mmCIF file of C-alpha atoms in Angstrom:
data_model
loop_
_atom_site.group_PDB
_atom_site.id
_atom_site.type_symbol
_atom_site.label_atom_id
_atom_site.label_comp_id
_atom_site.label_asym_id
_atom_site.label_seq_id
_atom_site.Cartn_x
_atom_site.Cartn_y
_atom_site.Cartn_z
ATOM 1 C CA MET A 64 -0.488 0.110 0.211
ATOM 2 C CA LYS A 65 1.631 3.110 -0.754
ATOM 3 C CA LYS A 66 2.037 5.798 1.798
ATOM 4 C CA PHE A 67 0.645 8.835 3.030
ATOM 5 C CA LEU A 68 1.934 11.924 4.721
ATOM 6 C CA TYR A 69 -0.186 14.923 5.988
ATOM 7 C CA ILE A 70 1.334 18.198 7.025
ATOM 8 C CA THR A 71 -1.999 20.323 9.202
ATOM 9 C CA ASP A 72 -1.119 23.635 10.726
ATOM 10 C CA GLN A 73 -2.538 22.597 14.028
ATOM 11 C CA ASP A 74 -1.434 22.153 17.312
ATOM 12 C CA GLU A 75 -1.161 18.336 18.895
ATOM 13 C CA TYR A 76 -4.116 18.659 21.632
ATOM 14 C CA THR A 77 -6.213 20.016 18.199
ATOM 15 C CA ASP A 78 -9.874 17.551 18.032
ATOM 16 C CA HIS A 79 -10.114 18.708 14.135
ATOM 17 C CA SER A 80 -13.612 17.848 12.631
ATOM 18 C CA PHE A 81 -12.254 17.571 9.233
ATOM 19 C CA ILE A 82 -8.861 15.893 9.510
ATOM 20 C CA GLY A 83 -9.659 12.935 11.305
ATOM 21 C CA PRO A 84 -12.324 11.649 9.660
ATOM 22 C CA LEU A 85 -10.840 12.242 6.474
ATOM 23 C CA PHE A 86 -6.889 11.533 6.253
ATOM 24 C CA LYS A 87 -7.248 9.256 9.819
ATOM 25 C CA LYS A 88 -10.446 7.098 8.717
ATOM 26 C CA TYR A 89 -11.860 6.550 5.230
ATOM 27 C CA LEU A 90 -8.267 7.982 3.298
ATOM 28 C CA ARG A 91 -6.346 4.633 4.600
ATOM 29 C CA LYS A 92 -8.552 2.842 3.007
ATOM 30 C CA TYR A 93 -6.592 3.393 0.226
ATOM 31 C CA TYR A 94 -2.782 4.552 2.518
ATOM 32 C CA GLU A 95 -1.161 4.086 4.585
ATOM 33 C CA VAL A 96 -1.455 7.504 6.388
ATOM 34 C CA ASP A 97 1.153 9.683 8.290
ATOM 35 C CA VAL A 98 -0.269 13.254 9.937
ATOM 36 C CA VAL A 99 1.522 15.274 11.347
ATOM 37 C CA TYR A 100 0.948 18.148 14.059
ATOM 38 C CA PHE A 101 3.518 20.167 16.318
ATOM 39 C CA SER A 102 3.914 21.390 19.901
ATOM 40 C CA ASP A 103 4.967 24.582 21.233
ATOM 41 C CA PHE A 104 5.346 22.371 24.765
ATOM 42 C CA LYS A 105 7.896 19.725 23.236
ATOM 43 C CA THR A 106 11.607 19.416 21.961
ATOM 44 C CA ASP A 107 11.743 16.410 20.680
ATOM 45 C CA THR A 108 9.474 14.397 18.034
ATOM 46 C CA GLN A 109 6.927 12.141 19.131
ATOM 47 C CA PHE A 110 5.427 9.292 17.935
ATOM 48 C CA LYS A 111 1.794 9.713 19.482
ATOM 49 C CA ASP A 112 -2.149 8.591 19.287
ATOM 50 C CA GLU A 113 -0.780 7.175 15.767
ATOM 51 C CA ARG A 114 0.745 10.589 14.830
ATOM 52 C CA PHE A 115 3.517 12.933 14.805
ATOM 53 C CA VAL A 116 4.319 15.907 16.974
ATOM 54 C CA ILE A 117 7.182 17.766 15.762
ATOM 55 C CA PRO A 118 8.255 21.230 18.035
ATOM 56 C CA SER A 119 7.364 24.121 16.209
ATOM 57 C CA ILE A 120 10.904 25.292 16.512
ATOM 58 C CA ASN A 121 11.276 22.404 13.737
ATOM 59 C CA LYS A 122 8.474 23.648 11.313
ATOM 60 C CA ASN A 123 10.087 24.267 8.858
ATOM 61 C CA ASP A 124 12.742 21.222 8.383
ATOM 62 C CA VAL A 125 9.697 18.878 9.070
ATOM 63 C CA LEU A 126 11.396 16.080 6.814
ATOM 64 C CA GLY A 127 14.583 16.391 7.694
ATOM 65 C CA GLU A 128 12.563 15.956 11.449
ATOM 66 C CA LEU A 129 10.927 13.174 10.363
ATOM 67 C CA GLU A 130 14.187 11.129 9.353
ATOM 68 C CA ARG A 131 16.138 12.519 12.650
ATOM 69 C CA TYR A 132 13.653 10.180 14.458
ATOM 70 C CA GLY A 133 13.886 7.587 11.886
ATOM 71 C CA VAL A 134 11.141 7.383 9.097
ATOM 72 C CA ASP A 135 11.845 7.020 5.446
ATOM 73 C CA VAL A 136 10.849 10.104 3.900
ATOM 74 C CA ASN A 137 11.943 8.659 0.553
ATOM 75 C CA SER A 138 9.136 6.234 0.823
ATOM 76 C CA TYR A 139 5.772 8.296 0.268
ATOM 77 C CA SER A 140 4.792 8.352 -2.669
ATOM 78 C CA TYR A 141 2.604 11.922 -1.055
ATOM 79 C CA VAL A 142 2.633 15.051 0.441
ATOM 80 C CA VAL A 143 0.064 17.511 1.389
ATOM 81 C CA ILE A 144 0.966 20.537 2.767
ATOM 82 C CA ARG A 145 -2.569 22.147 4.956
ATOM 83 C CA ASN A 146 -2.881 26.018 4.407
ATOM 84 C CA THR A 147 0.880 26.837 5.572
ATOM 85 C CA GLY A 148 3.441 28.902 2.880
ATOM 86 C CA SER A 149 6.510 27.807 5.066
ATOM 87 C CA ILE A 150 6.906 25.172 5.436
ATOM 88 C CA LEU A 151 5.245 24.780 1.675
ATOM 89 C CA LYS A 152 8.506 26.584 0.488
ATOM 90 C CA THR A 153 11.105 24.237 2.000
ATOM 91 C CA ILE A 154 9.578 21.020 0.922
ATOM 92 C CA LEU A 155 9.924 22.233 -2.463
ATOM 93 C CA LYS A 156 13.947 23.521 -1.692
ATOM 94 C CA VAL A 157 14.233 19.491 -1.798
ATOM 95 C CA LYS A 158 11.597 18.209 -3.346
ATOM 96 C CA ASP A 159 14.092 16.681 -6.116
ATOM 97 C CA LYS A 160 16.007 14.343 -3.655
ATOM 98 C CA TYR A 161 13.002 12.200 -2.927
ATOM 99 C CA ASN A 162 9.952 10.675 -5.002
ATOM 100 C CA PHE A 163 6.853 11.857 -4.129
ATOM 101 C CA LYS A 164 3.980 14.367 -5.294
ATOM 102 C CA ILE A 165 3.162 17.582 -3.380
ATOM 103 C CA GLY A 166 -0.243 18.589 -2.240
ATOM 104 C CA TYR A 167 -1.398 22.092 -1.136
ATOM 105 C CA ARG A 168 -4.589 21.578 0.981
ATOM 106 C CA PHE A 169 -6.188 25.665 1.420
ATOM 107 C CA SER A 170 -9.037 25.124 3.662
ATOM 108 C CA PHE A 171 -9.583 28.791 4.942
ATOM 109 C CA PRO A 172 -8.634 32.415 4.314
ATOM 110 C CA LYS A 173 -8.712 34.023 7.615
ATOM 111 C CA LYS A 174 -5.622 35.491 7.610
ATOM 112 C CA ARG A 175 -6.069 37.693 4.187
ATOM 113 C CA ALA A 176 -9.747 38.340 4.916
ATOM 114 C CA LYS A 177 -8.879 39.734 8.167
ATOM 115 C CA VAL A 178 -6.644 41.830 6.993
ATOM 116 C CA GLU A 179 -8.685 43.128 3.354
ATOM 117 C CA PHE A 180 -12.334 43.657 5.725
ATOM 118 C CA ALA A 181 -11.101 45.573 8.771
ATOM 119 C CA SER A 182 -11.532 48.768 9.039
ATOM 120 C CA LYS A 183 -8.626 50.475 9.985
ATOM 121 C CA ALA A 184 -6.075 48.156 7.747
ATOM 122 C CA THR A 185 -3.448 50.304 5.923
ATOM 123 C CA PHE A 186 -2.368 49.988 2.760
ATOM 124 C CA LEU A 187 0.709 48.753 4.064
ATOM 125 C CA SER A 188 -1.071 45.636 4.954
ATOM 126 C CA LYS A 189 -3.213 45.603 2.066
ATOM 127 C CA PHE A 190 -0.586 45.797 0.146
ATOM 128 C CA THR A 191 1.888 42.825 2.724
ATOM 129 C CA SER A 192 -1.676 40.648 2.209
ATOM 130 C CA LYS A 193 -1.665 41.060 -1.507
ATOM 131 C CA LEU A 194 2.088 39.690 -1.612
ATOM 132 C CA GLU A 195 1.741 37.355 0.852
ATOM 133 C CA THR A 196 -1.040 35.839 -2.036
ATOM 134 C CA PHE A 197 0.995 36.636 -4.970
ATOM 135 C CA SER A 198 4.125 34.665 -3.496
ATOM 136 C CA GLU A 199 1.883 31.895 -1.753
ATOM 137 C CA THR A 200 0.770 31.359 -5.473
ATOM 138 C CA GLN A 201 3.637 30.541 -7.351
ATOM 139 C CA LEU A 202 4.456 27.818 -4.859
ATOM 140 C CA ILE A 203 1.701 26.279 -5.178
ATOM 141 C CA ASN A 204 2.087 26.340 -9.442
ATOM 142 C CA LYS A 205 5.460 24.068 -8.458
ATOM 143 C CA CYS A 206 2.691 21.771 -7.169
ATOM 144 C CA ASP A 207 1.161 18.395 -7.984
ATOM 145 C CA LEU A 208 -2.276 19.476 -7.122
ATOM 146 C CA PHE A 209 -4.599 22.119 -5.284
ATOM 147 C CA MET A 210 -7.078 21.251 -2.922
ATOM 148 C CA PRO A 211 -9.145 24.286 -1.771
ATOM 149 C CA SER A 212 -12.269 24.527 -0.207
ATOM 150 C CA SER A 213 -14.386 26.168 -2.890
ATOM 151 C CA GLN A 214 -14.418 26.838 -6.781
ATOM 152 C CA LYS A 215 -15.346 29.939 -5.120
ATOM 153 C CA LEU A 216 -12.397 30.148 -2.308
ATOM 154 C CA HIS A 217 -9.894 29.279 -5.425
ATOM 155 C CA GLU A 218 -10.933 32.009 -7.928
ATOM 156 C CA THR A 219 -11.750 34.938 -5.317
ATOM 157 C CA TYR A 220 -7.791 34.130 -3.930
ATOM 158 C CA PHE A 221 -5.849 32.086 -5.810
ATOM 159 C CA SER A 222 -7.453 32.755 -9.454
ATOM 160 C CA ASP A 223 -3.936 32.491 -10.968
ATOM 161 C CA VAL A 224 -2.958 29.109 -9.764
ATOM 162 C CA ASN A 225 -3.037 27.437 -12.640
ATOM 163 C CA ILE A 226 -2.172 23.473 -11.524
ATOM 164 C CA LYS A 227 -4.209 20.303 -11.532
ATOM 165 C CA SER A 228 -7.296 21.060 -8.381
ATOM 166 C CA PHE A 229 -9.232 19.319 -6.920
ATOM 167 C CA ILE A 230 -11.768 20.553 -5.020
ATOM 168 C CA ILE A 231 -11.808 18.976 -0.387
ATOM 169 C CA PRO A 232 -15.429 20.949 1.081
ATOM 170 C CA PRO A 233 -16.006 20.580 4.538
ATOM 171 C CA ALA A 234 -18.070 16.901 4.884
ATOM 172 C CA ILE A 235 -20.725 15.292 7.136
ATOM 173 C CA ASP A 236 -18.750 11.570 8.525
ATOM 174 C CA PRO A 237 -21.726 9.062 7.465
ATOM 175 C CA GLU A 238 -20.313 7.018 10.548
ATOM 176 C CA VAL A 239 -20.640 9.543 13.134
ATOM 177 C CA LEU A 240 -24.940 10.810 13.110
ATOM 178 C CA HIS A 241 -26.400 11.746 16.414
ATOM 179 C CA ASP A 242 -30.442 11.357 16.405
ATOM 180 C CA ASN A 243 -31.591 14.448 17.551
ATOM 181 C CA ILE A 244 -32.949 14.775 21.309
ATOM 182 C CA GLN A 245 -36.400 15.930 20.578
ATOM 183 C CA HIS A 246 -36.870 18.028 24.268
ATOM 184 C CA THR A 247 -40.192 18.336 26.282
ATOM 185 C CA GLY A 248 -39.536 22.038 26.685
ATOM 186 C CA GLU A 249 -42.713 23.863 24.489
ATOM 187 C CA GLU A 250 -39.852 26.638 23.132
ATOM 188 C CA LYS A 251 -37.271 26.477 20.156
ATOM 189 C CA ARG A 252 -33.594 25.557 21.055
ATOM 190 C CA PHE A 253 -31.467 27.639 18.866
ATOM 191 C CA PHE A 254 -27.705 26.246 19.343
ATOM 192 C CA PHE A 255 -24.317 28.586 17.723
ATOM 193 C CA CYS A 256 -20.987 27.283 18.574
ATOM 194 C CA GLY A 257 -17.731 28.538 17.230
ATOM 195 C CA ALA A 258 -15.601 31.802 17.662
ATOM 196 C CA LEU A 259 -16.886 34.895 17.910
ATOM 197 C CA ASP A 260 -14.505 37.958 16.639
ATOM 198 C CA LYS A 261 -15.423 41.356 15.714
ATOM 199 C CA ILE A 262 -15.529 40.359 11.938
ATOM 200 C CA ARG A 263 -17.672 38.560 13.087
ATOM 201 C CA GLU A 264 -20.552 40.706 13.642
ATOM 202 C CA PHE A 265 -22.676 38.996 16.751
ATOM 203 C CA ASN A 266 -23.963 41.668 17.759
ATOM 204 C CA ILE A 267 -25.909 42.410 14.428
ATOM 205 C CA VAL A 268 -28.056 37.807 15.547
ATOM 206 C CA LEU A 269 -27.648 39.195 19.248
ATOM 207 C CA GLU A 270 -30.436 41.762 18.766
ATOM 208 C CA ALA A 271 -31.990 40.041 16.309
ATOM 209 C CA PHE A 272 -32.907 37.690 19.159
ATOM 210 C CA ALA A 273 -33.513 40.567 21.207
ATOM 211 C CA ASN A 274 -36.193 42.048 18.641
ATOM 212 C CA THR A 275 -37.799 38.635 18.227
ATOM 213 C CA LYS A 276 -41.349 37.633 20.135
ATOM 214 C CA GLY A 277 -41.849 33.818 21.030
ATOM 215 C CA ASN A 278 -40.660 31.427 23.118
ATOM 216 C CA PHE A 279 -36.960 30.491 22.394
ATOM 217 C CA THR A 280 -33.829 29.674 24.376
ATOM 218 C CA LEU A 281 -30.763 30.570 22.511
ATOM 219 C CA MET A 282 -27.692 28.249 23.613
ATOM 220 C CA LEU A 283 -24.270 29.383 22.566
ATOM 221 C CA ALA A 284 -20.954 27.049 22.991
ATOM 222 C CA THR A 285 -17.658 29.137 22.239
ATOM 223 C CA GLU A 286 -14.347 30.195 23.756
ATOM 224 C CA GLU A 287 -15.281 34.228 24.064
ATOM 225 C CA GLU A 288 -17.720 33.526 26.080
ATOM 226 C CA ASP A 289 -16.589 36.783 27.889
ATOM 227 C CA TYR A 290 -16.876 38.713 25.352
ATOM 228 C CA ALA A 291 -20.306 37.277 23.933
ATOM 229 C CA LYS A 292 -21.168 38.094 27.482
ATOM 230 C CA LYS A 293 -20.652 41.902 27.257
ATOM 231 C CA LEU A 294 -22.162 41.593 23.981
ATOM 232 C CA ILE A 295 -25.555 40.556 25.282
ATOM 233 C CA ALA A 296 -25.883 43.212 27.866
ATOM 234 C CA GLN A 297 -26.424 45.729 25.464
ATOM 235 C CA TYR A 298 -29.916 43.893 25.409
ATOM 236 C CA PRO A 299 -32.218 43.547 28.154
ATOM 237 C CA SER A 300 -34.562 40.887 26.493
ATOM 238 C CA LEU A 301 -31.581 38.793 26.614
ATOM 239 C CA ARG A 302 -31.287 37.144 30.245
ATOM 240 C CA LEU A 303 -28.191 34.771 31.155
ATOM 241 C CA GLY A 304 -29.883 31.407 32.772
ATOM 242 C CA GLU A 305 -33.332 31.943 31.240
ATOM 243 C CA ASN A 306 -33.535 32.174 27.313
ATOM 244 C CA VAL A 307 -29.303 32.434 26.955
ATOM 245 C CA LYS A 308 -27.624 29.722 28.511
ATOM 246 C CA PHE A 309 -23.733 29.030 28.291
ATOM 247 C CA PHE A 310 -22.431 25.654 27.573
ATOM 248 C CA VAL A 311 -18.560 23.885 27.434
ATOM 249 C CA ALA A 312 -17.887 21.205 24.725
ATOM 250 C CA THR A 313 -13.676 20.750 24.873
ATOM 251 C CA THR A 314 -13.900 17.142 22.503
ATOM 252 C CA LYS A 315 -15.856 17.206 18.894
ATOM 253 C CA LYS A 316 -17.733 14.092 20.148
ATOM 254 C CA GLU A 317 -19.347 16.180 23.125
ATOM 255 C CA LEU A 318 -19.982 19.375 20.765
ATOM 256 C CA LEU A 319 -22.417 16.515 18.957
ATOM 257 C CA ALA A 320 -24.004 15.904 21.755
ATOM 258 C CA LEU A 321 -25.164 19.436 22.916
ATOM 259 C CA ILE A 322 -26.086 19.588 18.823
ATOM 260 C CA ALA A 323 -28.630 16.959 19.769
ATOM 261 C CA GLN A 324 -30.415 18.746 22.589
ATOM 262 C CA ALA A 325 -31.156 21.896 20.098
ATOM 263 C CA ASP A 326 -33.821 22.024 17.507
ATOM 264 C CA ILE A 327 -32.397 24.456 14.518
ATOM 265 C CA GLY A 328 -28.414 25.213 14.560
ATOM 266 C CA VAL A 329 -27.119 29.392 13.498
ATOM 267 C CA SER A 330 -24.897 30.034 11.353
ATOM 268 C CA ILE A 331 -25.676 33.296 10.325
ATOM 269 C CA LEU A 332 -22.622 35.795 8.947
ATOM 270 C CA PRO A 333 -22.037 38.758 7.323
ATOM 271 C CA ASP A 334 -21.413 38.945 3.192
ATOM 272 C CA ILE A 335 -17.825 39.089 2.973
ATOM 273 C CA SER A 336 -15.480 36.609 1.199
ATOM 274 C CA LEU A 337 -14.059 35.072 3.952
ATOM 275 C CA PHE A 338 -17.635 33.408 5.087
ATOM 276 C CA ASN A 339 -18.615 33.172 1.644
ATOM 277 C CA THR A 340 -15.781 30.944 0.267
ATOM 278 C CA SER A 341 -16.994 27.924 2.156
ATOM 279 C CA THR A 342 -19.819 26.096 4.176
ATOM 280 C CA PRO A 343 -18.777 26.863 7.803
ATOM 281 C CA VAL A 344 -17.706 23.282 9.903
ATOM 282 C CA LYS A 345 -20.550 24.187 12.022
ATOM 283 C CA VAL A 346 -23.915 23.577 9.629
ATOM 284 C CA LEU A 347 -21.972 20.827 9.283
ATOM 285 C CA ASN A 348 -21.980 19.516 12.634
ATOM 286 C CA TYR A 349 -25.783 20.799 12.964
ATOM 287 C CA TYR A 350 -26.635 18.339 10.704
ATOM 288 C CA SER A 351 -24.554 15.423 11.927
ATOM 289 C CA SER A 352 -27.192 15.666 14.621
ATOM 290 C CA ALA A 353 -29.839 16.056 11.781
ATOM 291 C CA VAL A 354 -30.494 19.627 13.574
ATOM 292 C CA PRO A 355 -31.625 22.196 10.485
ATOM 293 C CA SER A 356 -29.661 25.052 10.135
ATOM 294 C CA ILE A 357 -30.462 29.453 9.590
ATOM 295 C CA MET A 358 -27.527 30.767 7.935
ATOM 296 C CA THR A 359 -26.399 33.129 5.050
ATOM 297 C CA ALA A 360 -26.347 31.822 1.593
ATOM 298 C CA ASN A 361 -24.202 31.547 -0.160
ATOM 299 C CA ALA A 362 -22.360 30.100 -3.539
ATOM 300 C CA ASP A 363 -21.332 27.094 -1.784
ATOM 301 C CA THR A 364 -24.229 26.117 0.837
ATOM 302 C CA LEU A 365 -27.050 27.576 -2.382
ATOM 303 C CA ASN A 366 -25.993 24.472 -4.643
ATOM 304 C CA ILE A 367 -26.608 22.426 -1.585
ATOM 305 C CA PHE A 368 -29.978 23.482 0.463
ATOM 306 C CA THR A 369 -33.098 24.550 0.070
ATOM 307 C CA ASP A 370 -34.978 27.901 1.367
ATOM 308 C CA ASP A 371 -37.952 26.486 3.948
ATOM 309 C CA PHE A 372 -36.828 23.103 2.541
ATOM 310 C CA ASP A 373 -33.882 21.494 4.440
ATOM 311 C CA ALA A 374 -32.722 24.790 5.546
ATOM 312 C CA TRP A 375 -33.175 28.034 5.835
ATOM 313 C CA PHE A 376 -31.381 30.979 4.595
ATOM 314 C CA CYS A 377 -32.366 35.271 5.219
ATOM 315 C CA LYS A 378 -30.312 37.877 4.667
ATOM 316 C CA PHE A 379 -27.070 39.151 7.290
ATOM 317 C CA ASP A 380 -29.273 42.237 8.985
ATOM 318 C CA VAL A 381 -31.399 42.663 12.096
ATOM 319 C CA ASP A 382 -35.042 42.956 10.368
ATOM 320 C CA SER A 383 -34.312 40.352 8.298
ATOM 321 C CA ILE A 384 -32.765 37.636 10.370
ATOM 322 C CA THR A 385 -35.634 38.488 12.539
ATOM 323 C CA GLN A 386 -38.098 37.289 10.282
ATOM 324 C CA LYS A 387 -36.938 34.505 9.700
ATOM 325 C CA LEU A 388 -36.679 33.625 13.212
ATOM 326 C CA GLU A 389 -39.871 34.515 13.828
ATOM 327 C CA THR A 390 -41.223 32.592 10.886
ATOM 328 C CA ILE A 391 -39.641 29.189 12.627
ATOM 329 C CA ILE A 392 -40.631 29.669 16.165
ATOM 330 C CA SER A 393 -43.798 29.763 14.100
ATOM 331 C CA LEU A 394 -43.298 26.309 13.274
ATOM 332 C CA SER A 395 -44.202 22.868 14.876
ATOM 333 C CA LYS A 396 -41.254 20.546 16.163
ATOM 334 C CA ASP A 397 -41.980 17.926 13.251
ATOM 335 C CA GLU A 398 -42.133 20.665 11.156
ATOM 336 C CA VAL A 399 -38.585 21.616 12.670
ATOM 337 C CA SER A 400 -37.502 18.319 12.554
ATOM 338 C CA GLU A 401 -38.304 17.243 8.839
ATOM 339 C CA VAL A 402 -36.042 20.199 7.812
ATOM 340 C CA GLY A 403 -33.717 18.738 9.672
ATOM 341 C CA ILE A 404 -33.531 15.904 8.533
ATOM 342 C CA LYS A 405 -33.527 16.893 4.564
ATOM 343 C CA GLY A 406 -30.716 18.597 5.517
ATOM 344 C CA GLN A 407 -28.678 15.446 6.828
ATOM 345 C CA LYS A 408 -29.755 12.929 3.808
ATOM 346 C CA ARG A 409 -28.296 15.831 1.473
ATOM 347 C CA LEU A 410 -25.211 16.061 2.961
ATOM 348 C CA LEU A 411 -24.636 12.304 3.492
ATOM 349 C CA ASP A 412 -26.035 12.391 -0.697
ATOM 350 C CA ILE A 413 -23.186 15.173 -1.570
ATOM 351 C CA ARG A 414 -20.853 15.694 1.324
ATOM 352 C CA ASN A 415 -19.896 12.867 3.471
ATOM 353 C CA ASN A 416 -16.210 12.567 3.937
ATOM 354 C CA LYS A 417 -16.496 8.889 2.561
ATOM 355 C CA SER A 418 -16.740 9.216 -1.236
ATOM 356 C CA ILE A 419 -14.336 12.567 -0.858
ATOM 357 C CA ALA A 420 -11.828 10.450 -0.375
ATOM 358 C CA ARG A 421 -12.391 7.232 -2.284
ATOM 359 C CA ASN A 422 -12.762 10.602 -5.485
ATOM 360 C CA MET A 423 -8.962 12.171 -3.550
ATOM 361 C CA HIS A 424 -7.784 8.565 -4.670
ATOM 362 C CA LYS A 425 -8.707 8.864 -7.457
ATOM 363 C CA VAL A 426 -7.399 11.888 -8.581
ATOM 364 C CA PHE A 427 -4.211 11.387 -6.738
ATOM 365 C CA GLU A 428 -3.254 8.084 -8.905
ATOM 366 C CA SER A 429 -4.259 10.096 -12.104
ATOM 367 C CA ILE A 430 -0.969 12.062 -11.472
ATOM 368 C CA LYS A 431 1.669 12.360 -13.612
#
């Protein structure tokens, strides 16, 4: 069986809902897969829990560090780097020493978009971002395969990448599904999970909830709890411990169990390139528990879901969000549940990690 090396940009303790199912479970049907993570605290490379953990200080000499650990790097047929141009650059420099093909995985343009849309972004910072993109594009064009999260991301940020590409979108794991727990309360439970920062403008979402008439609870699971509480304090109708509650999920399993207790997932985001290039991972997590999502429409989500059938779309403004929330609250629990079941089926049909791994294998084997 051929060997496949996936070099992440992740910390060793990351509970990454994408890397695990796709690369460590389903791709292993076709390849012997090794995954590299990094540590800011370790001083020596380790093989731990079926993955390599390399000290972050050696991040720009991954192959050399693996060889010092005793790994036959030349035994790999394919090496894929995730999101980190500096690592890609160092590997391209030594490519001629080895026989493997190189892929570059680009998942989310967070750094670029923050610079592009931050209100205080300077001309210099924007120029620097464009220069970095140009440099990274040149590196990617020296690879054998480009693996963006969506065609829209490819077009928006890397339109000048001209090598063979294979889209790897966020997807659902068909073997990790949770039944939606039908709670006995009369309220509609909305669930939001994930990061909160100024660019997400979560205050708009909270204001819409504050204006919403009807019986609901907003469940929040975020590392930015203090920031969220400051925002919530601006809206007297949102009461902590009553119609707004915080929850903690430290693993993917705990997160899915929490989501299963909700009725509707929340993924309402500003209309900017950062959020319009792919489907948010939280949406996939919601539908893993057959919990339907209210979301903003973009090119990717519009290709998957249909409004008022297997999801709910709304524009990113207070009035639109409020109107859609009240429409959802007016539905029966069975009607809401049916939307989630339809959405989960849709994703299992077109966006599941098992089929993506199968197609990825075909693409890699077609590289000459």
